mmCIF file of C-alpha atoms in Angstrom:
data_model
loop_
_atom_site.group_PDB
_atom_site.id
_atom_site.type_symbol
_atom_site.label_atom_id
_atom_site.label_comp_id
_atom_site.label_asym_id
_atom_site.label_seq_id
_atom_site.Cartn_x
_atom_site.Cartn_y
_atom_site.Cartn_z
ATOM 1 C CA UNK A 1 20.098 30.574 13.292
ATOM 2 C CA UNK A 2 17.726 28.010 11.842
ATOM 3 C CA UNK A 3 19.466 24.712 11.119
ATOM 4 C CA UNK A 4 19.124 22.041 8.446
ATOM 5 C CA UNK A 5 18.265 19.572 11.192
ATOM 6 C CA UNK A 6 15.271 21.609 12.281
ATOM 7 C CA UNK A 7 14.066 21.926 8.696
ATOM 8 C CA UNK A 8 14.474 18.188 8.093
ATOM 9 C CA UNK A 9 12.385 17.419 11.190
ATOM 10 C CA UNK A 10 9.689 19.888 10.136
ATOM 11 C CA UNK A 11 9.488 18.360 6.664
ATOM 12 C CA UNK A 12 9.397 14.827 8.065
ATOM 13 C CA UNK A 13 6.538 15.742 10.410
ATOM 14 C CA UNK A 14 4.726 17.433 7.535
ATOM 15 C CA UNK A 15 5.054 14.269 5.415
ATOM 16 C CA UNK A 16 3.681 12.094 8.235
ATOM 17 C CA UNK A 17 0.807 14.447 9.059
ATOM 18 C CA UNK A 18 0.021 14.947 5.376
ATOM 19 C CA UNK A 19 -0.266 11.233 4.773
ATOM 20 C CA UNK A 20 -2.333 10.574 7.895
ATOM 21 C CA UNK A 21 -4.870 13.323 7.229
ATOM 22 C CA UNK A 22 -5.139 13.131 3.435
ATOM 23 C CA UNK A 23 -4.693 9.429 2.629
ATOM 24 C CA UNK A 24 -4.744 7.179 5.673
ATOM 25 C CA UNK A 25 -7.945 8.715 6.998
ATOM 26 C CA UNK A 26 -9.642 9.729 3.767
ATOM 27 C CA UNK A 27 -12.418 7.320 4.765
ATOM 28 C CA UNK A 28 -12.986 4.991 7.662
ATOM 29 C CA UNK A 29 -12.374 1.286 7.139
ATOM 30 C CA UNK A 30 -15.251 -1.169 7.271
ATOM 31 C CA UNK A 31 -15.440 -3.928 9.857
ATOM 32 C CA UNK A 32 -13.411 -6.259 7.634
ATOM 33 C CA UNK A 33 -10.829 -5.992 4.874
ATOM 34 C CA UNK A 34 -10.525 -8.731 2.271
ATOM 35 C CA UNK A 35 -7.518 -10.265 0.505
ATOM 36 C CA UNK A 36 -7.840 -12.423 -2.616
ATOM 37 C CA UNK A 37 -5.164 -15.078 -2.923
ATOM 38 C CA UNK A 38 -4.372 -18.634 -3.964
ATOM 39 C CA UNK A 39 -4.938 -21.650 -1.749
ATOM 40 C CA UNK A 40 -1.172 -22.185 -1.438
ATOM 41 C CA UNK A 41 -0.659 -18.595 -0.259
ATOM 42 C CA UNK A 42 -3.564 -18.810 2.166
ATOM 43 C CA UNK A 43 -2.131 -21.985 3.679
ATOM 44 C CA UNK A 44 1.378 -20.486 3.727
ATOM 45 C CA UNK A 45 0.221 -17.474 5.721
ATOM 46 C CA UNK A 46 -1.748 -19.570 8.174
ATOM 47 C CA UNK A 47 1.094 -22.107 8.569
ATOM 48 C CA UNK A 48 3.677 -19.392 9.308
ATOM 49 C CA UNK A 49 1.324 -16.971 11.093
ATOM 50 C CA UNK A 50 2.592 -14.239 8.790
ATOM 51 C CA UNK A 51 1.315 -11.848 6.128
ATOM 52 C CA UNK A 52 3.040 -12.130 2.754
ATOM 53 C CA UNK A 53 3.759 -8.712 1.220
ATOM 54 C CA UNK A 54 4.795 -8.640 -2.456
ATOM 55 C CA UNK A 55 7.314 -6.233 -3.958
ATOM 56 C CA UNK A 56 5.465 -3.283 -5.505
ATOM 57 C CA UNK A 57 7.132 -3.477 -8.915
ATOM 58 C CA UNK A 58 5.806 -7.040 -9.284
ATOM 59 C CA UNK A 59 2.141 -6.115 -8.792
ATOM 60 C CA UNK A 60 -0.490 -7.153 -11.352
ATOM 61 C CA UNK A 61 -0.654 -3.635 -12.775
ATOM 62 C CA UNK A 62 3.024 -2.991 -13.467
ATOM 63 C CA UNK A 63 2.448 0.631 -14.496
ATOM 64 C CA UNK A 64 0.695 1.846 -11.351
ATOM 65 C CA UNK A 65 3.809 3.276 -9.643
ATOM 66 C CA UNK A 66 4.594 5.196 -12.843
ATOM 67 C CA UNK A 67 1.075 6.673 -12.990
ATOM 68 C CA UNK A 68 2.011 9.231 -10.354
ATOM 69 C CA UNK A 69 4.519 11.052 -12.597
ATOM 70 C CA UNK A 70 1.692 12.337 -14.801
ATOM 71 C CA UNK A 71 -0.177 13.670 -11.761
ATOM 72 C CA UNK A 72 2.896 15.529 -10.521
ATOM 73 C CA UNK A 73 3.668 17.133 -13.890
ATOM 74 C CA UNK A 74 0.070 18.293 -14.224
ATOM 75 C CA UNK A 75 0.066 19.822 -10.724
ATOM 76 C CA UNK A 76 3.323 21.686 -11.327
ATOM 77 C CA UNK A 77 1.934 23.108 -14.573
ATOM 78 C CA UNK A 78 -1.077 24.558 -12.737
ATOM 79 C CA UNK A 79 0.179 25.432 -9.269
ATOM 80 C CA UNK A 80 0.342 29.129 -8.393
ATOM 81 C CA UNK A 81 2.898 30.547 -5.953
ATOM 82 C CA UNK A 82 2.966 34.304 -5.113
ATOM 83 C CA UNK A 83 6.756 34.561 -5.276
ATOM 84 C CA UNK A 84 8.162 32.302 -8.004
ATOM 85 C CA UNK A 85 11.744 33.456 -7.475
ATOM 86 C CA UNK A 86 15.048 31.638 -7.148
ATOM 87 C CA UNK A 87 13.907 29.506 -4.200
ATOM 88 C CA UNK A 88 10.851 28.270 -6.102
ATOM 89 C CA UNK A 89 13.063 27.414 -9.083
ATOM 90 C CA UNK A 90 15.367 25.461 -6.751
ATOM 91 C CA UNK A 91 12.362 23.753 -5.169
ATOM 92 C CA UNK A 92 10.876 22.646 -8.497
ATOM 93 C CA UNK A 93 14.272 21.677 -9.891
ATOM 94 C CA UNK A 94 14.973 19.393 -6.928
ATOM 95 C CA UNK A 95 11.494 17.913 -7.260
ATOM 96 C CA UNK A 96 12.152 16.998 -10.900
ATOM 97 C CA UNK A 97 15.539 15.494 -10.006
ATOM 98 C CA UNK A 98 13.975 13.382 -7.272
ATOM 99 C CA UNK A 99 11.186 12.232 -9.590
ATOM 100 C CA UNK A 100 13.804 11.200 -12.185
ATOM 101 C CA UNK A 101 15.663 9.243 -9.498
ATOM 102 C CA UNK A 102 12.429 7.579 -8.390
ATOM 103 C CA UNK A 103 11.541 6.560 -11.954
ATOM 104 C CA UNK A 104 15.026 5.121 -12.518
ATOM 105 C CA UNK A 105 14.692 3.044 -9.357
ATOM 106 C CA UNK A 106 11.356 1.673 -10.565
ATOM 107 C CA UNK A 107 12.767 0.882 -14.021
ATOM 108 C CA UNK A 108 15.692 -0.980 -12.445
ATOM 109 C CA UNK A 109 13.490 -2.665 -9.815
ATOM 110 C CA UNK A 110 15.518 -0.778 -7.214
ATOM 111 C CA UNK A 111 12.577 0.764 -5.374
ATOM 112 C CA UNK A 112 11.973 -1.481 -2.397
ATOM 113 C CA UNK A 113 8.344 -1.246 -1.417
ATOM 114 C CA UNK A 114 6.370 -4.270 -0.242
ATOM 115 C CA UNK A 115 2.581 -4.197 -0.391
ATOM 116 C CA UNK A 116 -0.276 -6.200 1.048
ATOM 117 C CA UNK A 117 -3.441 -5.418 -0.909
ATOM 118 C CA UNK A 118 -6.933 -5.760 0.461
ATOM 119 C CA UNK A 119 -10.382 -4.521 -0.461
ATOM 120 C CA UNK A 120 -13.491 -3.311 1.305
ATOM 121 C CA UNK A 121 -15.462 -5.549 -1.054
ATOM 122 C CA UNK A 122 -16.024 -9.095 0.175
ATOM 123 C CA UNK A 123 -17.086 -10.910 -2.992
ATOM 124 C CA UNK A 124 -16.136 -8.934 -6.091
ATOM 125 C CA UNK A 125 -16.302 -10.573 -9.509
ATOM 126 C CA UNK A 126 -13.644 -8.174 -10.824
ATOM 127 C CA UNK A 127 -11.244 -9.085 -8.025
ATOM 128 C CA UNK A 128 -11.819 -12.816 -8.511
ATOM 129 C CA UNK A 129 -10.912 -12.418 -12.184
ATOM 130 C CA UNK A 130 -7.970 -10.061 -11.714
ATOM 131 C CA UNK A 131 -6.236 -11.650 -8.748
ATOM 132 C CA UNK A 132 -7.340 -15.275 -8.546
ATOM 133 C CA UNK A 133 -8.638 -16.075 -12.041
ATOM 134 C CA UNK A 134 -11.988 -16.911 -10.502
ATOM 135 C CA UNK A 135 -10.331 -19.508 -8.349
ATOM 136 C CA UNK A 136 -8.512 -19.278 -5.058
ATOM 137 C CA UNK A 137 -9.783 -17.899 -1.777
ATOM 138 C CA UNK A 138 -10.656 -14.598 -0.161
ATOM 139 C CA UNK A 139 -9.485 -13.977 3.416
ATOM 140 C CA UNK A 140 -11.482 -11.530 5.501
ATOM 141 C CA UNK A 141 -9.513 -9.788 8.269
ATOM 142 C CA UNK A 142 -10.836 -7.832 11.217
ATOM 143 C CA UNK A 143 -9.673 -4.339 10.185
ATOM 144 C CA UNK A 144 -9.246 -2.983 13.708
ATOM 145 C CA UNK A 145 -7.195 -5.967 14.866
ATOM 146 C CA UNK A 146 -5.066 -6.202 11.736
ATOM 147 C CA UNK A 147 -4.210 -2.508 11.468
ATOM 148 C CA UNK A 148 -3.760 -2.210 15.219
ATOM 149 C CA UNK A 149 -1.133 -4.937 15.128
ATOM 150 C CA UNK A 150 0.568 -3.371 12.112
ATOM 151 C CA UNK A 151 0.762 -0.048 13.964
ATOM 152 C CA UNK A 152 2.306 -1.745 17.002
ATOM 153 C CA UNK A 153 4.762 -3.911 15.077
ATOM 154 C CA UNK A 154 8.225 -2.954 16.284
ATOM 155 C CA UNK A 155 10.221 -3.864 13.176
ATOM 156 C CA UNK A 156 7.921 -2.091 10.766
ATOM 157 C CA UNK A 157 7.153 1.103 12.658
ATOM 158 C CA UNK A 158 7.435 2.976 9.347
ATOM 159 C CA UNK A 159 4.657 0.946 7.698
ATOM 160 C CA UNK A 160 2.000 2.966 5.893
ATOM 161 C CA UNK A 161 -1.581 1.912 5.408
ATOM 162 C CA UNK A 162 -4.623 3.556 3.923
ATOM 163 C CA UNK A 163 -7.277 3.603 1.232
ATOM 164 C CA UNK A 164 -6.104 3.982 -2.342
ATOM 165 C CA UNK A 165 -7.168 7.306 -3.907
ATOM 166 C CA UNK A 166 -8.719 6.947 -7.384
ATOM 167 C CA UNK A 167 -10.126 10.418 -8.109
ATOM 168 C CA UNK A 168 -7.756 12.410 -10.333
ATOM 169 C CA UNK A 169 -9.075 15.669 -8.921
ATOM 170 C CA UNK A 170 -8.553 14.484 -5.349
ATOM 171 C CA UNK A 171 -5.051 13.242 -6.169
ATOM 172 C CA UNK A 172 -4.078 16.611 -7.629
ATOM 173 C CA UNK A 173 -5.571 18.454 -4.642
ATOM 174 C CA UNK A 174 -3.659 16.283 -2.150
ATOM 175 C CA UNK A 175 -0.370 16.719 -4.008
ATOM 176 C CA UNK A 176 -0.792 20.465 -4.494
ATOM 177 C CA UNK A 177 -1.506 20.988 -0.787
ATOM 178 C CA UNK A 178 1.491 18.852 0.219
ATOM 179 C CA UNK A 179 3.839 20.735 -2.096
ATOM 180 C CA UNK A 180 2.640 24.196 -1.105
ATOM 181 C CA UNK A 181 3.026 23.378 2.590
ATOM 182 C CA UNK A 182 6.542 22.033 1.920
ATOM 183 C CA UNK A 183 7.457 25.261 0.116
ATOM 184 C CA UNK A 184 6.054 27.319 2.972
ATOM 185 C CA UNK A 185 8.289 25.426 5.413
ATOM 186 C CA UNK A 186 11.483 25.939 3.379
ATOM 187 C CA UNK A 187 10.823 29.589 2.514
ATOM 188 C CA UNK A 188 12.537 30.895 5.677
ATOM 189 C CA UNK A 189 15.763 28.983 5.080
ATOM 190 C CA UNK A 190 18.862 29.566 2.998
ATOM 191 C CA UNK A 191 19.147 27.935 -0.413
ATOM 192 C CA UNK A 192 22.004 25.637 0.642
ATOM 193 C CA UNK A 193 20.013 24.439 3.681
ATOM 194 C CA UNK A 194 16.990 23.718 1.512
ATOM 195 C CA UNK A 195 19.062 21.838 -1.059
ATOM 196 C CA UNK A 196 20.541 19.627 1.670
ATOM 197 C CA UNK A 197 17.177 18.249 2.845
ATOM 198 C CA UNK A 198 14.743 18.390 -0.062
ATOM 199 C CA UNK A 199 15.784 15.184 -1.853
ATOM 200 C CA UNK A 200 14.911 12.917 1.086
ATOM 201 C CA UNK A 201 11.662 14.759 1.740
ATOM 202 C CA UNK A 202 10.551 14.650 -1.883
ATOM 203 C CA UNK A 203 11.429 10.980 -2.242
ATOM 204 C CA UNK A 204 9.285 10.144 0.785
ATOM 205 C CA UNK A 205 6.385 12.219 -0.560
ATOM 206 C CA UNK A 206 6.637 10.821 -4.093
ATOM 207 C CA UNK A 207 6.884 7.228 -2.861
ATOM 208 C CA UNK A 208 3.861 7.566 -0.561
ATOM 209 C CA UNK A 209 1.670 9.177 -3.214
ATOM 210 C CA UNK A 210 2.798 6.766 -5.953
ATOM 211 C CA UNK A 211 1.797 3.795 -3.799
ATOM 212 C CA UNK A 212 -1.631 5.146 -2.862
ATOM 213 C CA UNK A 213 -2.661 6.881 -6.118
ATOM 214 C CA UNK A 214 -4.220 4.701 -8.838
ATOM 215 C CA UNK A 215 -6.083 5.330 -12.082
ATOM 216 C CA UNK A 216 -9.868 5.655 -11.742
ATOM 217 C CA UNK A 217 -10.366 2.518 -13.889
ATOM 218 C CA UNK A 218 -9.394 0.480 -10.797
ATOM 219 C CA UNK A 219 -11.953 2.173 -8.539
ATOM 220 C CA UNK A 220 -14.169 -0.923 -8.271
ATOM 221 C CA UNK A 221 -11.389 -2.646 -6.303
ATOM 222 C CA UNK A 222 -11.896 -0.284 -3.321
ATOM 223 C CA UNK A 223 -8.362 -1.173 -2.313
ATOM 224 C CA UNK A 224 -6.856 -0.712 1.120
ATOM 225 C CA UNK A 225 -3.071 -1.126 1.253
ATOM 226 C CA UNK A 226 -0.403 -1.844 3.809
ATOM 227 C CA UNK A 227 3.018 -0.774 2.509
ATOM 228 C CA UNK A 228 6.569 -0.964 3.831
ATOM 229 C CA UNK A 229 9.012 1.341 2.023
ATOM 230 C CA UNK A 230 12.755 0.832 1.695
ATOM 231 C CA UNK A 231 13.488 -0.369 5.195
ATOM 232 C CA UNK A 232 17.111 -1.462 5.678
ATOM 233 C CA UNK A 233 15.926 -4.266 7.951
ATOM 234 C CA UNK A 234 14.010 -5.811 5.045
ATOM 235 C CA UNK A 235 16.905 -6.584 2.701
ATOM 236 C CA UNK A 236 18.070 -9.853 4.188
ATOM 237 C CA UNK A 237 14.510 -11.054 4.791
ATOM 238 C CA UNK A 238 13.315 -11.068 1.179
ATOM 239 C CA UNK A 239 11.944 -14.424 0.063
ATOM 240 C CA UNK A 240 10.680 -15.675 -3.280
ATOM 241 C CA UNK A 241 7.634 -17.585 -4.472
ATOM 242 C CA UNK A 242 6.217 -18.636 -7.837
ATOM 243 C CA UNK A 243 2.963 -17.185 -9.174
ATOM 244 C CA UNK A 244 1.600 -17.580 -12.685
ATOM 245 C CA UNK A 245 4.993 -18.618 -14.015
ATOM 246 C CA UNK A 246 6.790 -15.625 -12.445
ATOM 247 C CA UNK A 247 9.105 -15.431 -9.423
ATOM 248 C CA UNK A 248 7.769 -12.834 -6.944
ATOM 249 C CA UNK A 249 9.961 -11.279 -4.209
ATOM 250 C CA UNK A 250 8.102 -10.879 -0.933
ATOM 251 C CA UNK A 251 8.604 -10.295 2.776
ATOM 252 C CA UNK A 252 6.764 -11.694 5.779
ATOM 253 C CA UNK A 253 5.281 -9.763 8.693
ATOM 254 C CA UNK A 254 4.992 -12.090 11.681
ATOM 255 C CA UNK A 255 2.150 -12.070 14.187
ATOM 256 C CA UNK A 256 2.768 -13.502 17.646
ATOM 257 C CA UNK A 257 -0.866 -14.528 17.924
ATOM 258 C CA UNK A 258 -3.169 -15.967 15.273
ATOM 259 C CA UNK A 259 -3.903 -13.881 12.202
ATOM 260 C CA UNK A 260 -7.101 -11.855 12.827
ATOM 261 C CA UNK A 261 -9.145 -13.795 10.268
ATOM 262 C CA UNK A 262 -12.905 -13.250 10.400
ATOM 263 C CA UNK A 263 -14.080 -14.933 7.209
ATOM 264 C CA UNK A 264 -12.898 -17.096 4.290
ATOM 265 C CA UNK A 265 -14.693 -17.140 0.923
ATOM 266 C CA UNK A 266 -14.115 -19.910 -1.631
ATOM 267 C CA UNK A 267 -13.677 -18.726 -5.238
ATOM 268 C CA UNK A 268 -16.590 -19.010 -7.705
ATOM 269 C CA UNK A 269 -14.774 -21.437 -10.015
ATOM 270 C CA UNK A 270 -14.183 -23.901 -7.208
ATOM 271 C CA UNK A 271 -17.154 -26.252 -7.461
ATOM 272 C CA UNK A 272 -15.625 -29.089 -5.453
ATOM 273 C CA UNK A 273 -18.216 -30.218 -2.918
ATOM 274 C CA UNK A 274 -15.701 -30.828 -0.137
ATOM 275 C CA UNK A 275 -13.886 -27.469 -0.505
ATOM 276 C CA UNK A 276 -15.818 -25.862 2.359
ATOM 277 C CA UNK A 277 -15.377 -28.870 4.621
ATOM 278 C CA UNK A 278 -11.661 -29.005 3.778
ATOM 279 C CA UNK A 279 -10.937 -25.374 4.692
ATOM 280 C CA UNK A 280 -12.964 -25.694 7.896
ATOM 281 C CA UNK A 281 -11.024 -28.786 8.972
ATOM 282 C CA UNK A 282 -7.751 -27.066 8.076
ATOM 283 C CA UNK A 283 -8.253 -23.813 10.026
ATOM 284 C CA UNK A 284 -9.601 -25.738 13.014
ATOM 285 C CA UNK A 285 -6.456 -27.915 13.014
ATOM 286 C CA UNK A 286 -4.356 -24.717 13.169
ATOM 287 C CA UNK A 287 -6.079 -23.542 16.334
ATOM 288 C CA UNK A 288 -8.659 -21.169 14.858
ATOM 289 C CA UNK A 289 -12.113 -21.027 16.403
ATOM 290 C CA UNK A 290 -14.837 -21.696 13.813
ATOM 291 C CA UNK A 291 -17.275 -19.896 16.111
ATOM 292 C CA UNK A 292 -15.364 -16.733 15.142
ATOM 293 C CA UNK A 293 -14.491 -17.566 11.509
ATOM 294 C CA UNK A 294 -17.193 -18.154 8.912
ATOM 295 C CA UNK A 295 -16.543 -20.031 5.654
ATOM 296 C CA UNK A 296 -18.734 -19.620 2.573
ATOM 297 C CA UNK A 297 -18.828 -20.111 -1.178
ATOM 298 C CA UNK A 298 -18.683 -17.070 -3.464
ATOM 299 C CA UNK A 299 -22.047 -16.034 -4.901
ATOM 300 C CA UNK A 300 -20.418 -14.227 -7.845
ATOM 301 C CA UNK A 301 -21.734 -15.565 -11.164
ATOM 302 C CA UNK A 302 -18.890 -16.418 -13.546
ATOM 303 C CA UNK A 303 -19.462 -16.872 -17.265
ATOM 304 C CA UNK A 304 -16.993 -19.151 -18.998
#
């Protein structure tokens, strides 16, 4: 007899494979990935040799995790299943219940996801405005080294990373395929077995898609994200920092070696002559090789 345990493992593997093939590897990364931040945050990460990952519900666009609910409702309205019997009704009902639970967690700031946002764009005027107010710094990371270390990190083995998907059509296609495959997997099991495992599976699927689906108006960001979802190990490690008059919860991911920094760009509003010399002296004092790290001034043209 097929067991709930077997079904749970099949669904978990499906969720992992689905993410890796449809989101994580939608496109290949470039040689570097770039992170816009303040000077204080840049220095904090270099001083501690750690990445600072902010809680998802405190991101600049506070509605982005909610955006997914509209995609899901639209897919369910259009999806076609040959046998829409009692099992399909149970399947869809559990999906709605899980979505409601997810939305309540977001509303109550109870969804613990921590995100480190980067871009494939080195010197974007939109990113300077949105994330550093034209000021601050942009850190370029070697993509292969950074993501390789994230993959190998023992504490955060469940970390997800991939390119954000902006196309509404592509988002709906990804979600429809994931749901239909999930239904195919549960179709050979009894209703009570399906009910016992669907909530966890759906929550994982909803959380992953909500983090990596964004409205097309943000497409110019070309964002690549690292995300850590609801890990029990994280709870006691949450720290807090101030940004723009708001307290932001964040966690740190430690690197045993130096951060894989390849480039640092100084924001376009920073016209202080010694800014470049200052950052070069600073990173050199922290053991970084300036033969491997270039420092430059942004060429973006800001209008005041």
